[in-house]
Coordinates of C-alpha atoms in Angstrom, one line a residue:
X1 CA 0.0 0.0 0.0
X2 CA 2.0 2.6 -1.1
X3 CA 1.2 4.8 -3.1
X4 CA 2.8 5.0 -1.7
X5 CA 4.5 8.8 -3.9
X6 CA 8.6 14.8 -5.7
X7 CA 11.9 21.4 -8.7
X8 CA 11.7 23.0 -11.9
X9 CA 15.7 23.2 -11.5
X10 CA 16.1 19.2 -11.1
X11 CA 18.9 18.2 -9.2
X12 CA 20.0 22.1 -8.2
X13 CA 21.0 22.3 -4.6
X14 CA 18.2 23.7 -2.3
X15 CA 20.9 25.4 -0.1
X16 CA 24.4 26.6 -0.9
X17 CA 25.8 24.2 1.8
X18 CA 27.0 21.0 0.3
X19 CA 26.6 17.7 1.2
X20 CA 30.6 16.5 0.4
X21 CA 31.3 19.1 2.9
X22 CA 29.1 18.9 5.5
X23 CA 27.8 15.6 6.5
X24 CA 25.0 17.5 9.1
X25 CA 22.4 19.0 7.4
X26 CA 21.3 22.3 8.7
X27 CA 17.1 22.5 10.1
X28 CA 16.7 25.1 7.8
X29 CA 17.8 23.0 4.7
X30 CA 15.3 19.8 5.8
X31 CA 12.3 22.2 6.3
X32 CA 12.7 23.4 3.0
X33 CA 13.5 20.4 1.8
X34 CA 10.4 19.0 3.2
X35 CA 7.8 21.3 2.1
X36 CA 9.0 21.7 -1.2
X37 CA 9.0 17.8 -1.8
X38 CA 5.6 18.1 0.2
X39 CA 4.5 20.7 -2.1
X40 CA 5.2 18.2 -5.0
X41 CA 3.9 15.4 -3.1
X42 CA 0.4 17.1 -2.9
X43 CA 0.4 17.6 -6.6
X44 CA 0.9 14.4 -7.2
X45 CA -1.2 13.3 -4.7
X46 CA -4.2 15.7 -7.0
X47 CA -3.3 14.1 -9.9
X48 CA -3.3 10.4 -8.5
X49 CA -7.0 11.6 -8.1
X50 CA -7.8 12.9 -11.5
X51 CA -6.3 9.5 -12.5
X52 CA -8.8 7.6 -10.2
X53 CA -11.7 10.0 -11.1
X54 CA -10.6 9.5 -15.0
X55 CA -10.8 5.4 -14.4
X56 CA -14.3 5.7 -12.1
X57 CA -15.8 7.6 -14.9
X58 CA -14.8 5.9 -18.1
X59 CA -15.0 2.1 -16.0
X60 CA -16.9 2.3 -12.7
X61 CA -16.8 -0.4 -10.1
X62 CA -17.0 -3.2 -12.6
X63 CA -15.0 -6.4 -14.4
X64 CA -13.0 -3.8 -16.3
X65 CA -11.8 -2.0 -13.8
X66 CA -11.4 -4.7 -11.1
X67 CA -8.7 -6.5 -14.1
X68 CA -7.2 -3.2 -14.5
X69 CA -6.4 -3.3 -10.5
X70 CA -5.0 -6.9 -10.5
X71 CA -2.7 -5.9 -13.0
X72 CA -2.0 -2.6 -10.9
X73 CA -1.0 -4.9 -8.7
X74 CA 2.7 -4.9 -10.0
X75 CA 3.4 -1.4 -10.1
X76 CA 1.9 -1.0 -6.9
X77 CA 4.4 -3.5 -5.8
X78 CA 7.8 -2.3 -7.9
X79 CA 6.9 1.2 -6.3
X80 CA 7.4 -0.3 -3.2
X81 CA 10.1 -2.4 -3.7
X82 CA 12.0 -0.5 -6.1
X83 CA 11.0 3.1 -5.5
X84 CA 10.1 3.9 -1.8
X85 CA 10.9 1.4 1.2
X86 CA 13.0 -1.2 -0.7
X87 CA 15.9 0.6 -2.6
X88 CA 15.6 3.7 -0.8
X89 CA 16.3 1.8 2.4
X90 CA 19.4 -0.1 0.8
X91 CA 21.1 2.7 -1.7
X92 CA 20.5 5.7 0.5
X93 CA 23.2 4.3 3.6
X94 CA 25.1 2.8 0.4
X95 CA 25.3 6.5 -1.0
X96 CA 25.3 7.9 2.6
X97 CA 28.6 6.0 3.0
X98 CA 30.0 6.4 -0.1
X99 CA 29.2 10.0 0.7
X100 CA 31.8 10.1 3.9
X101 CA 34.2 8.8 2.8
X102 CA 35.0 11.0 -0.3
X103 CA 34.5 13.9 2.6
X104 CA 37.0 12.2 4.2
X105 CA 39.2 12.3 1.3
X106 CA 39.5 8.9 0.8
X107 CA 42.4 7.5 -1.5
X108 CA 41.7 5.4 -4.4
X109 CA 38.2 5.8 -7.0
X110 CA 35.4 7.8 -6.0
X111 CA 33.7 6.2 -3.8
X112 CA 30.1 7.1 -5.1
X113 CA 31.4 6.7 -9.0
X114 CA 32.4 3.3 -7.9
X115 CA 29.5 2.2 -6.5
X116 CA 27.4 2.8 -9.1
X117 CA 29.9 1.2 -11.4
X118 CA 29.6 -1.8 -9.1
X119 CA 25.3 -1.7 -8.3
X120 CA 23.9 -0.2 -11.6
X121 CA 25.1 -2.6 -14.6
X122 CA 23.7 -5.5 -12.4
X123 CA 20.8 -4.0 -11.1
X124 CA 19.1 -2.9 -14.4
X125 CA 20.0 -6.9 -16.2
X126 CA 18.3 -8.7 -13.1
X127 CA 15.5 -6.4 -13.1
X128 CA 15.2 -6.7 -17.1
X129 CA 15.1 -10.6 -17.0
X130 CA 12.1 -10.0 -14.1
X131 CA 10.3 -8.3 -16.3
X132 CA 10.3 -10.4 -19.3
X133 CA 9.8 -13.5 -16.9
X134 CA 6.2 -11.7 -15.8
X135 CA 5.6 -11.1 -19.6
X136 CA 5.7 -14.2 -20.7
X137 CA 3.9 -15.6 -16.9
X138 CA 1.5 -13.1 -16.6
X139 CA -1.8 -15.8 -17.0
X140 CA -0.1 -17.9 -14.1
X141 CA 0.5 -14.4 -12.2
X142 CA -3.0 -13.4 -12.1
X143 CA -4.3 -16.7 -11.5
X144 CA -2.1 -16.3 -8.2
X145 CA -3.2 -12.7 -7.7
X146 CA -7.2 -13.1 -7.9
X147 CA -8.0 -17.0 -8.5
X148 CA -11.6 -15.6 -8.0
X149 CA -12.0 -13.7 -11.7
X150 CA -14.9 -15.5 -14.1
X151 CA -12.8 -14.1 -17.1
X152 CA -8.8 -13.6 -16.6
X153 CA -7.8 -12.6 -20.5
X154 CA -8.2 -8.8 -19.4
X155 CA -6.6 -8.8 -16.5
X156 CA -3.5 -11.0 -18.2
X157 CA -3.4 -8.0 -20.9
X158 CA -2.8 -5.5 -18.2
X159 CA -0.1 -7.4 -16.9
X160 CA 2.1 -7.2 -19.7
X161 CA 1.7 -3.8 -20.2
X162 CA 2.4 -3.1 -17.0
X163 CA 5.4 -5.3 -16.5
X164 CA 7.8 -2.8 -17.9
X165 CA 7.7 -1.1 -14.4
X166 CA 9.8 -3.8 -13.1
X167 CA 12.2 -2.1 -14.8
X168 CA 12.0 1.9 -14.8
X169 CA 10.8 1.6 -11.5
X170 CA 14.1 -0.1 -10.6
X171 CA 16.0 2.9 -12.6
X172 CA 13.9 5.2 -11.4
X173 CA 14.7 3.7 -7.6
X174 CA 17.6 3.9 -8.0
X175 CA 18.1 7.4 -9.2
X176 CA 16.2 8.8 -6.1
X177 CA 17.6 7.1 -3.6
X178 CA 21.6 8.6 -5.1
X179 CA 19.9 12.1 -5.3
X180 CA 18.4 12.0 -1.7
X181 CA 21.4 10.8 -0.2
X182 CA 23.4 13.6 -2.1
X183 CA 20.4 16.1 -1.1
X184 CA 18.3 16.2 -3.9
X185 CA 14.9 16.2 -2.6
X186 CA 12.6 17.7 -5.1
X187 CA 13.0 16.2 -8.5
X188 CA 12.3 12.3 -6.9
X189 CA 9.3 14.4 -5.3
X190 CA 8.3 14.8 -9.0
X191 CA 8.5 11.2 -10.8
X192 CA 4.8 10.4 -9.8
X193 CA 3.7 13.8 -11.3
X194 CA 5.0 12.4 -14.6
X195 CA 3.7 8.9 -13.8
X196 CA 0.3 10.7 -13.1
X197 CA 0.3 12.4 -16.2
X198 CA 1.0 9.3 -18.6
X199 CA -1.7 7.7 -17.1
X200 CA -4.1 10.0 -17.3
X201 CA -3.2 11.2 -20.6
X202 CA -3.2 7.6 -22.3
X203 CA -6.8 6.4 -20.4
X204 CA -8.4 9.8 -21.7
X205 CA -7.2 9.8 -25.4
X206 CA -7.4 5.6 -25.8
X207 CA -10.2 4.2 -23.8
X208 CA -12.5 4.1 -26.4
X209 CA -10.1 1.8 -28.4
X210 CA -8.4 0.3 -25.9
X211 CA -11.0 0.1 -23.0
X212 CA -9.3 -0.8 -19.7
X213 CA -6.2 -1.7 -21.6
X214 CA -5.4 2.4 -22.2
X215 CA -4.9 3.0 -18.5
X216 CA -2.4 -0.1 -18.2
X217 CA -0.6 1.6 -21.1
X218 CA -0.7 4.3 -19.8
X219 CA 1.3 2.6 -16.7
X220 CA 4.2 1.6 -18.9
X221 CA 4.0 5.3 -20.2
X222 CA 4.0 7.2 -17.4
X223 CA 7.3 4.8 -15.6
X224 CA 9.0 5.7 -18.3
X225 CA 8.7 9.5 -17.8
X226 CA 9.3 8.6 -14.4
X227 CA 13.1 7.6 -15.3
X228 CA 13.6 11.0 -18.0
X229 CA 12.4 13.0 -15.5
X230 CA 15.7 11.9 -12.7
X231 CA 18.3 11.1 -15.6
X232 CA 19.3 14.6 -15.9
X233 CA 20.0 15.1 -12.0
X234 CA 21.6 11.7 -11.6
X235 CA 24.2 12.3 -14.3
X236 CA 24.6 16.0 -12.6
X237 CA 25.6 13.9 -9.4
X238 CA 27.3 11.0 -10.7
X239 CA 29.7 11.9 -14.5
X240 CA 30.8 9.4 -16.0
X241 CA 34.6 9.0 -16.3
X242 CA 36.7 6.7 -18.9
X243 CA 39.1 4.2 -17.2
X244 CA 39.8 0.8 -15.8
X245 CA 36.8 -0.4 -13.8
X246 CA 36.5 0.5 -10.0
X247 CA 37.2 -1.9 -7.7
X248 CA 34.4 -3.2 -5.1
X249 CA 34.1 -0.8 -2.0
X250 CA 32.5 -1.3 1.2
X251 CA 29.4 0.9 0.1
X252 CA 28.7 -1.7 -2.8
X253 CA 29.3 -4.3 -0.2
X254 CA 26.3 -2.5 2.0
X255 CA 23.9 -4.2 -1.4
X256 CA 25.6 -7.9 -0.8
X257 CA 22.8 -10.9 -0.4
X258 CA 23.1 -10.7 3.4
X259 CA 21.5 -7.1 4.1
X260 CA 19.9 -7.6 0.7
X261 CA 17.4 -10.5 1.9
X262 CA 15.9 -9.3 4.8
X263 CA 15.3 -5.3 3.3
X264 CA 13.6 -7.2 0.2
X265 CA 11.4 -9.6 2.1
X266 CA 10.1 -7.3 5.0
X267 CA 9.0 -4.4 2.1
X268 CA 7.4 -8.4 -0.2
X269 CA 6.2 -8.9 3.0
X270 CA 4.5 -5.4 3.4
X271 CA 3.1 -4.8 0.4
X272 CA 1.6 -8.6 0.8
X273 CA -1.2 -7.2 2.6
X274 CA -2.7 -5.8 -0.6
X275 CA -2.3 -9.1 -2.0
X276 CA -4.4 -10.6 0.7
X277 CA -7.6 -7.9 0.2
X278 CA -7.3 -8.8 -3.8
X279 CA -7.1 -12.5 -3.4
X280 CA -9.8 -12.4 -0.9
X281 CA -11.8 -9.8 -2.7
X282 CA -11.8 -11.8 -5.9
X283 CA -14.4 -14.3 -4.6
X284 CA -16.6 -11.4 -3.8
X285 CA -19.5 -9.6 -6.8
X286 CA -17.8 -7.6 -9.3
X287 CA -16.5 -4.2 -8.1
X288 CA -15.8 -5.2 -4.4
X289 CA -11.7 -4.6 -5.6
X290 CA -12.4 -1.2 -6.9
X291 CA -13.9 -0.6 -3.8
X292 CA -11.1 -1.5 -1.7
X293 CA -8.7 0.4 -4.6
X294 CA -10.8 3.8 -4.1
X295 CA -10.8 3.6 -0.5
X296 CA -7.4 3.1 -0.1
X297 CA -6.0 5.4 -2.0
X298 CA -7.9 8.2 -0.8
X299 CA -7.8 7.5 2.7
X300 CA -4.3 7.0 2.3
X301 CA -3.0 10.5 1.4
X302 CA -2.6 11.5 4.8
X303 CA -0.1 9.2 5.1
X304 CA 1.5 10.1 2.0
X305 CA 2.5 13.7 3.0
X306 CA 3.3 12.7 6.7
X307 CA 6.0 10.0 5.6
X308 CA 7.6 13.1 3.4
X309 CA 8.8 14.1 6.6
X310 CA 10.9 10.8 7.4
X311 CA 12.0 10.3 3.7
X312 CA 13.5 13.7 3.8
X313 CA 15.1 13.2 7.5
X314 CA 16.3 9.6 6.6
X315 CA 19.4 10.5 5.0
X316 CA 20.2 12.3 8.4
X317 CA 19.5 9.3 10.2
X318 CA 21.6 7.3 8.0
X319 CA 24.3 10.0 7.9
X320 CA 24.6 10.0 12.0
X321 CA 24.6 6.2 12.1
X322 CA 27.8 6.2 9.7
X323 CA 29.8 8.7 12.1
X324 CA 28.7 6.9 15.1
X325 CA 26.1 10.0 16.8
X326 CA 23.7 7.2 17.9
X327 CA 21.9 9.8 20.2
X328 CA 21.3 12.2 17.5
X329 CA 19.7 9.4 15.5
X330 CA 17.4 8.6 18.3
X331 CA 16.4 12.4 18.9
X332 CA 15.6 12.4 15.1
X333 CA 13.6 9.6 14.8
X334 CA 11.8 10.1 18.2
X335 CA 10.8 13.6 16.7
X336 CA 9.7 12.2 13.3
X337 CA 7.7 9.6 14.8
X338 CA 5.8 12.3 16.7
X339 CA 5.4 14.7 13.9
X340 CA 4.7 12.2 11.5
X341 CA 2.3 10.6 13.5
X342 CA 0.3 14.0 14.8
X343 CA 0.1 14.9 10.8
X344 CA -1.5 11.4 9.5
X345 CA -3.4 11.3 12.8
X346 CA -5.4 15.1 11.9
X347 CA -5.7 13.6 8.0
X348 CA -7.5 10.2 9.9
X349 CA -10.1 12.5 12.0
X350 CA -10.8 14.1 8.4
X351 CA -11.5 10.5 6.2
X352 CA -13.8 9.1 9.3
X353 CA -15.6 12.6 9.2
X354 CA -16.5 13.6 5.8
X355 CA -15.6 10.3 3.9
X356 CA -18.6 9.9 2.0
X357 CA -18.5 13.4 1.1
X358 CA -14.8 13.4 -0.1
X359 CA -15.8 10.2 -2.8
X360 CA -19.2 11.2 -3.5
X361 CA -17.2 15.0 -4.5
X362 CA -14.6 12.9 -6.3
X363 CA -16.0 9.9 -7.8
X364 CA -19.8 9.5 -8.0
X365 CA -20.3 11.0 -12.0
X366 CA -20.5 8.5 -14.9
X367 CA -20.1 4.6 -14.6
X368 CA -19.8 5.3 -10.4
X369 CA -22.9 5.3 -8.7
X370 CA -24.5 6.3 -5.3
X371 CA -24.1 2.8 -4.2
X372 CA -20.9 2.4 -5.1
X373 CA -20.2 5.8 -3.0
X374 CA -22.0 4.2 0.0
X375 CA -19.7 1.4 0.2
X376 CA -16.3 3.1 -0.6
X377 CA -17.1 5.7 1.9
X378 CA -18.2 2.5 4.4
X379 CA -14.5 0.6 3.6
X380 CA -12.6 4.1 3.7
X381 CA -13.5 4.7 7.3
X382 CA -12.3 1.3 8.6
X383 CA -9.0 1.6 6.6
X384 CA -8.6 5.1 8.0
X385 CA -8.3 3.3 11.5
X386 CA -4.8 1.5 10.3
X387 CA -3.4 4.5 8.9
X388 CA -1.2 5.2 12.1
X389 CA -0.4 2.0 12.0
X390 CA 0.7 2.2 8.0
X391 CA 2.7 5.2 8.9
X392 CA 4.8 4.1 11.9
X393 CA 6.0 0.6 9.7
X394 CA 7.0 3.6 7.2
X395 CA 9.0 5.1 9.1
X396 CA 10.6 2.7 11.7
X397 CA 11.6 0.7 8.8
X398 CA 13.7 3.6 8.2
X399 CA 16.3 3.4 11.0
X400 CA 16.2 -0.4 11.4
X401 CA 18.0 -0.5 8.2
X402 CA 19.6 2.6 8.3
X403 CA 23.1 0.8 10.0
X404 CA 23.4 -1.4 7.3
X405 CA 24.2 -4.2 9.1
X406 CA 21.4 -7.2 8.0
X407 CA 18.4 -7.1 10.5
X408 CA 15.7 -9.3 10.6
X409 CA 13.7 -7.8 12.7
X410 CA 11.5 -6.1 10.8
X411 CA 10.5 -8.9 8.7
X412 CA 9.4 -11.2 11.7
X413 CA 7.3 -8.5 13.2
X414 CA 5.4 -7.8 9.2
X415 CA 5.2 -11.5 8.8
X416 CA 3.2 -11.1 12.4
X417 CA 1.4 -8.5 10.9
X418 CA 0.7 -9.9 7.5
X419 CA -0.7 -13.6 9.7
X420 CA -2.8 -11.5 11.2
X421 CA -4.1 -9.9 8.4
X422 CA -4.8 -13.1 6.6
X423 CA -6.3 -14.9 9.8
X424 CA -8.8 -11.9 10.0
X425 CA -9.8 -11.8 6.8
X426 CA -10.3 -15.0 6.4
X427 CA -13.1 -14.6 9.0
X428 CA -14.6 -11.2 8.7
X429 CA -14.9 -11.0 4.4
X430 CA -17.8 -13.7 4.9
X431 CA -20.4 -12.2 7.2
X432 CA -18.9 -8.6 6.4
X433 CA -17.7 -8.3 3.1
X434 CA -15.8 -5.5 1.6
X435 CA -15.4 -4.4 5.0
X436 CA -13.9 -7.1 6.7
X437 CA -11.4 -7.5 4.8
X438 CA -10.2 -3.4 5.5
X439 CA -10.7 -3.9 9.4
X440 CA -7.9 -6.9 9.0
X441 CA -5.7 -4.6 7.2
X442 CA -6.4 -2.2 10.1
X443 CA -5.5 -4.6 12.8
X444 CA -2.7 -6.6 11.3
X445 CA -0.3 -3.5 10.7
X446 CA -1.6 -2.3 13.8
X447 CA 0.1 -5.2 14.9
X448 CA 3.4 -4.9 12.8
X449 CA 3.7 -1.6 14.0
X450 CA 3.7 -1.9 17.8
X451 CA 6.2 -4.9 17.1
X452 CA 8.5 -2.9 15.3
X453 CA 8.3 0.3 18.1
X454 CA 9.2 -2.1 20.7
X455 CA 11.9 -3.7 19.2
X456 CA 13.7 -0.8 17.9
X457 CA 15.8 0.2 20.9
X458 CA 17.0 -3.1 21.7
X459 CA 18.3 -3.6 17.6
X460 CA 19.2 -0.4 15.9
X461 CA 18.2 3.3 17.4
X462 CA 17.8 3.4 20.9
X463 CA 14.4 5.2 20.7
X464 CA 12.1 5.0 24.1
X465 CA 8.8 3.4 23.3
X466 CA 7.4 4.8 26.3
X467 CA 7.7 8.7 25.6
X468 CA 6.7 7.6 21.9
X469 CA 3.5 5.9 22.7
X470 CA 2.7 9.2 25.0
X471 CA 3.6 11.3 22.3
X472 CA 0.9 9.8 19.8
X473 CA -1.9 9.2 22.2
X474 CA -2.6 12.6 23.1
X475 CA -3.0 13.8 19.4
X476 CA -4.9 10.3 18.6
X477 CA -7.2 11.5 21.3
X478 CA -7.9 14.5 20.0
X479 CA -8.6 12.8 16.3
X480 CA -11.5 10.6 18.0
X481 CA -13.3 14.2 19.5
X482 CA -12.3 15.8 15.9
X483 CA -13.5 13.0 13.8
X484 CA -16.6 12.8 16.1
X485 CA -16.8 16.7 15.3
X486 CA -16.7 16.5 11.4
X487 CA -19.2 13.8 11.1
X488 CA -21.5 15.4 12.9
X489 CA -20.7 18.7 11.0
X490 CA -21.5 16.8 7.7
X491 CA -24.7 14.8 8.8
X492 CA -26.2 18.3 9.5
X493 CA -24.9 20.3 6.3
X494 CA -27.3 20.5 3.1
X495 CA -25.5 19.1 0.9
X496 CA -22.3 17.5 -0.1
X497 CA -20.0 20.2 -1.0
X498 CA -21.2 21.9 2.2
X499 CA -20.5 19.3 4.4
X500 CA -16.8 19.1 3.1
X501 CA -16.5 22.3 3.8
X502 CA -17.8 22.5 7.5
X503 CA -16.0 18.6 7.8
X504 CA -12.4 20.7 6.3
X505 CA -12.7 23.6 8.9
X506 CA -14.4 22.3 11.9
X507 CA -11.6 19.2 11.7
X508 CA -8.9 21.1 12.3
X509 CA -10.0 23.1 14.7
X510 CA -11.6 20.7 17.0
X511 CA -8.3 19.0 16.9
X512 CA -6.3 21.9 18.2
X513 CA -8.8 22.6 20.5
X514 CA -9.1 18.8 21.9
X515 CA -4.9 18.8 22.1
X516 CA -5.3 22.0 24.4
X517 CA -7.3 19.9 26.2
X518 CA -5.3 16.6 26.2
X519 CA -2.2 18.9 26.5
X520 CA -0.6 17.1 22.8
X521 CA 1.7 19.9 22.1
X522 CA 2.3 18.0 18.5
X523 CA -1.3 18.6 17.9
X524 CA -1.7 22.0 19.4
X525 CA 1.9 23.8 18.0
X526 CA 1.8 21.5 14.5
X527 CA 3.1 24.1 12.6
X528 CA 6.0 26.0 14.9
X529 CA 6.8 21.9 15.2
X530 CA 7.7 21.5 11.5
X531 CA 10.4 24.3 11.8
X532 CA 11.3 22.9 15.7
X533 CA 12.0 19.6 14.6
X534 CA 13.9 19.3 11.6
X535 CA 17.0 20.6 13.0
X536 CA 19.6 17.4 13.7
X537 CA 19.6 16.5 17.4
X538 CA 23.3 16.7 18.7

């Protein structure tokens, strides 16, 4: 579940200080750092909504749309893997390394030159043969993926189209995670702006000679804007130089099989809860997946913009844990954890207000009926109650695996997660449908989540759980009186676009209000927080 998903001057330094020189990044630099990539991120994050309002109108909640989702299934996954947690989590200490030690002036090849000389060739052939491998087993894949489908062909079609992602997603991975580690925060911000936009701009000018098939096309399109839109920043940060081949450093040694596995596996393992909902959903009347799809993606945007914060501030983790400041990684991810949290928590009390308002506004026009609003709205609310939960496996992920020493960890306590997911859905999707299949996402990475928080400190950052946990129940506190606030804000309001409105003011401000009350100082000082926090802990 990722969307997971960001400056017209790609690749140009956002401050004049630079990161060969100074290995501690001022606050001022991260907080613009993060709202420009924020700024992107919401643009995106618009645009991931025309493309979901593009395929409602043209396909509805239907057969078409529900093959179209299955196949989505492998982008959805190579974003994950390839984009966000996965190769972010493994190149940006690889670069972070690399990093310090040219600083440190050290003798022999560049350090960063070498390790992509040593990770990119290899990288791009594996991910290449993946690809054509899905091509060619795409009927077996979505027999795996939804065994439940009366008619597969469609579904199969959209595979293949959407198999190229295995590569350009890699590239694409890869690219961001070099130019985050050297700084570069606003042009990876962008790559789903121009994944957005091939989308949209293939489903609108081929669905009525495609069908379904234009938006998968318009998949492959749009990941491969994704990659022309970082090439000219990655070959800013990385020139290429004629010579005899660099040797194998340490940094390259940080992508060896034995911190490879377990990275790869807990981020399969995570995104294995969407494959759960589709497998379970498949067995269920047409448009139950589309359901689940429109939900989720909706409801997640909070989440989206809140984990801005820690991809932004994970370089500076990863950047303390090379020189050895193990306190100043712990006051950084202490204070992400409670900024993150306080931001996704105010975006949760605003789904369970006004949700049927936000996807009747969005969606309900064309093939997307009233009913279909009913139960999206009904399935958004329940996955809004996992979204805390979604963003704290985001972003402890982050310093489990910013040592880069292997850790398996992680993976034990998503596989807990995932068990529980499966256990749960297996016996809530009968009696409640849709809808028990999003309260078992809800409680299963509920369930990874406070298993990763606990076993941080013992394993990698020596966070305390404790002042965390206190830190995020105040402000979740004051999301149950907001949320409570909203809905009853929208039951009363005329219409609609009214209750939206009253829901988007009276949210907020019964938030603050209830965090005066609880005495959250994350809720109540949100914004002065974003320029408090960002400066690196010493």
């Amino acid at each position: 579940m990722s969307g997971t998903a960001t400056d017209p001057a790609a690749g140009a330094p956002v401050t004049g200080t630079s990161t060969r020189h100074s290995p501690v990044r001022p606050g001022r630099f991260l907080a613009r750092a993060a709202a420009g990539a924020g700024g992107l991120t919401v643009i995106a994050a618009l645009l991931g909504l025309v493309r979901d309002q593009a395929i409602a109108r043209f396909f509805g909640a239907s057969h078409a749309s529900d093959a179209f989702l299955v196949a989505w299934t492998v982008p959805e996954m190579a974003a994950t893997l390839l984009i966000e947690d996965g190769m972010a989590l493994l190149l940006v200490p690889a670069f972070s390394l690399a990093l310090t030690r040219r600083a440190a002036g050290d003798p022999g090849p560049d350090p960063v030159r070498a390790l992509v000389a040593g990770t990119l060739p290899r990288l791009s052939a594996a991910l290449a043969c993946a690809g054509g491998l899905l091509i060619w087993g795409a009927p077996w894949a979505v027999g795996v993926l939804a065994p439940g489908l009366d008619d597969p062909r469609l579904a199969v079609d959209c595979t293949r189209l959407t198999a190229v992602t295995v590569l350009t997603f890699g590239v694409t991975g890869y690219f961001s995670a070099a130019s985050r580690a050297h700084g570069r925060f606003l042009a990876p911000a962008g790559v789903y702006i121009a994944y957005n936009i091939g989308i949209i701009g293939m489903t609108l000018a081929l669905h009525s000679v495609w069908g379904v098939r234009a938006a998968a096309a318009g998949v492959a399109v749009g990941s491969l804007l994704m990659v022309l839109t970082l090439l000219p920043t990655f070959l800013r940060l990385v020139p290429g130089r004629r010579g005899k081949r660099a040797p194998r450093t340490r940094a390259s040694a940080l992508l060896g099989t034995t911190v490879l596995a377990p990275v790869v596996l807990f981020v399969v393992s995570r995104q294995s809860q969407v494959f759960v909902e589709r497998f379970l959903a498949s067995s269920l009347p047409d448009g139950a997946i589309s359901h689940l799809n429109y939900a989720q993606k909706v409801a997640q945007l909070p989440m989206v913009l809140s984990m801005m914060i820690c991809t932004v501030t994970f370089p500076v983790v990863a950047r303390a844990m090379a020189a050895g400041d193990r306190e100043g990684a712990r006051q950084r991810v202490e204070r992400d954890l409670a900024l993150a949290g306080t931001v996704v928590l105010l975006g949760t009390a605003t789904v369970l207000g006004c949700a049927p308002e936000i996807v009747e506004i969005l969606f309900q026009r064309g093939a997307f009926d009233a009913a279909d609003t009913a139960a999206t709205a009904g399935v958004m609310r329940i996955y809004a109650l996992g979204l805390l939960g979604h963003t704290l496996v985001g972003a402890l992920c982050r310093p489990f695996f910013s040592t880069g020493r292997p850790t398996w960890y992680p993976l034990g306590a998503m596989g807990a997660g995932l068990l529980v997911t499966a256990v749960a859905g297996l016996l809530l999707t009968g009696p409640f449908g849709v809808n028990g299949i999003a309260a078992a996402n809800a409680v299963g990475i509920s369930t990874a989540a406070l298993l990763m928080l606990l076993g941080l400190g013992s394993r990698a950052v020596a966070v305390r759980a404790g002042a965390v946990a206190l830190s995020l129940a105040r402000p979740a506190a004051a999301a149950a009186v907001a949320a409570a606030v909203g809905r009853l804000a929208t039951d009363l309001a005329p219409g609609p676009v009214a209750g939206l409105a009253a829901g988007c003011l009276l949210v907020p401000t019964a938030f603050l209000l209830a965090g005066i009350v609880f005495r959250a100082p994350e809720a109540l000082h949100l914004l002065a927080l974003i320029r408090q926090r960002f400066p690196h802990g010493r």
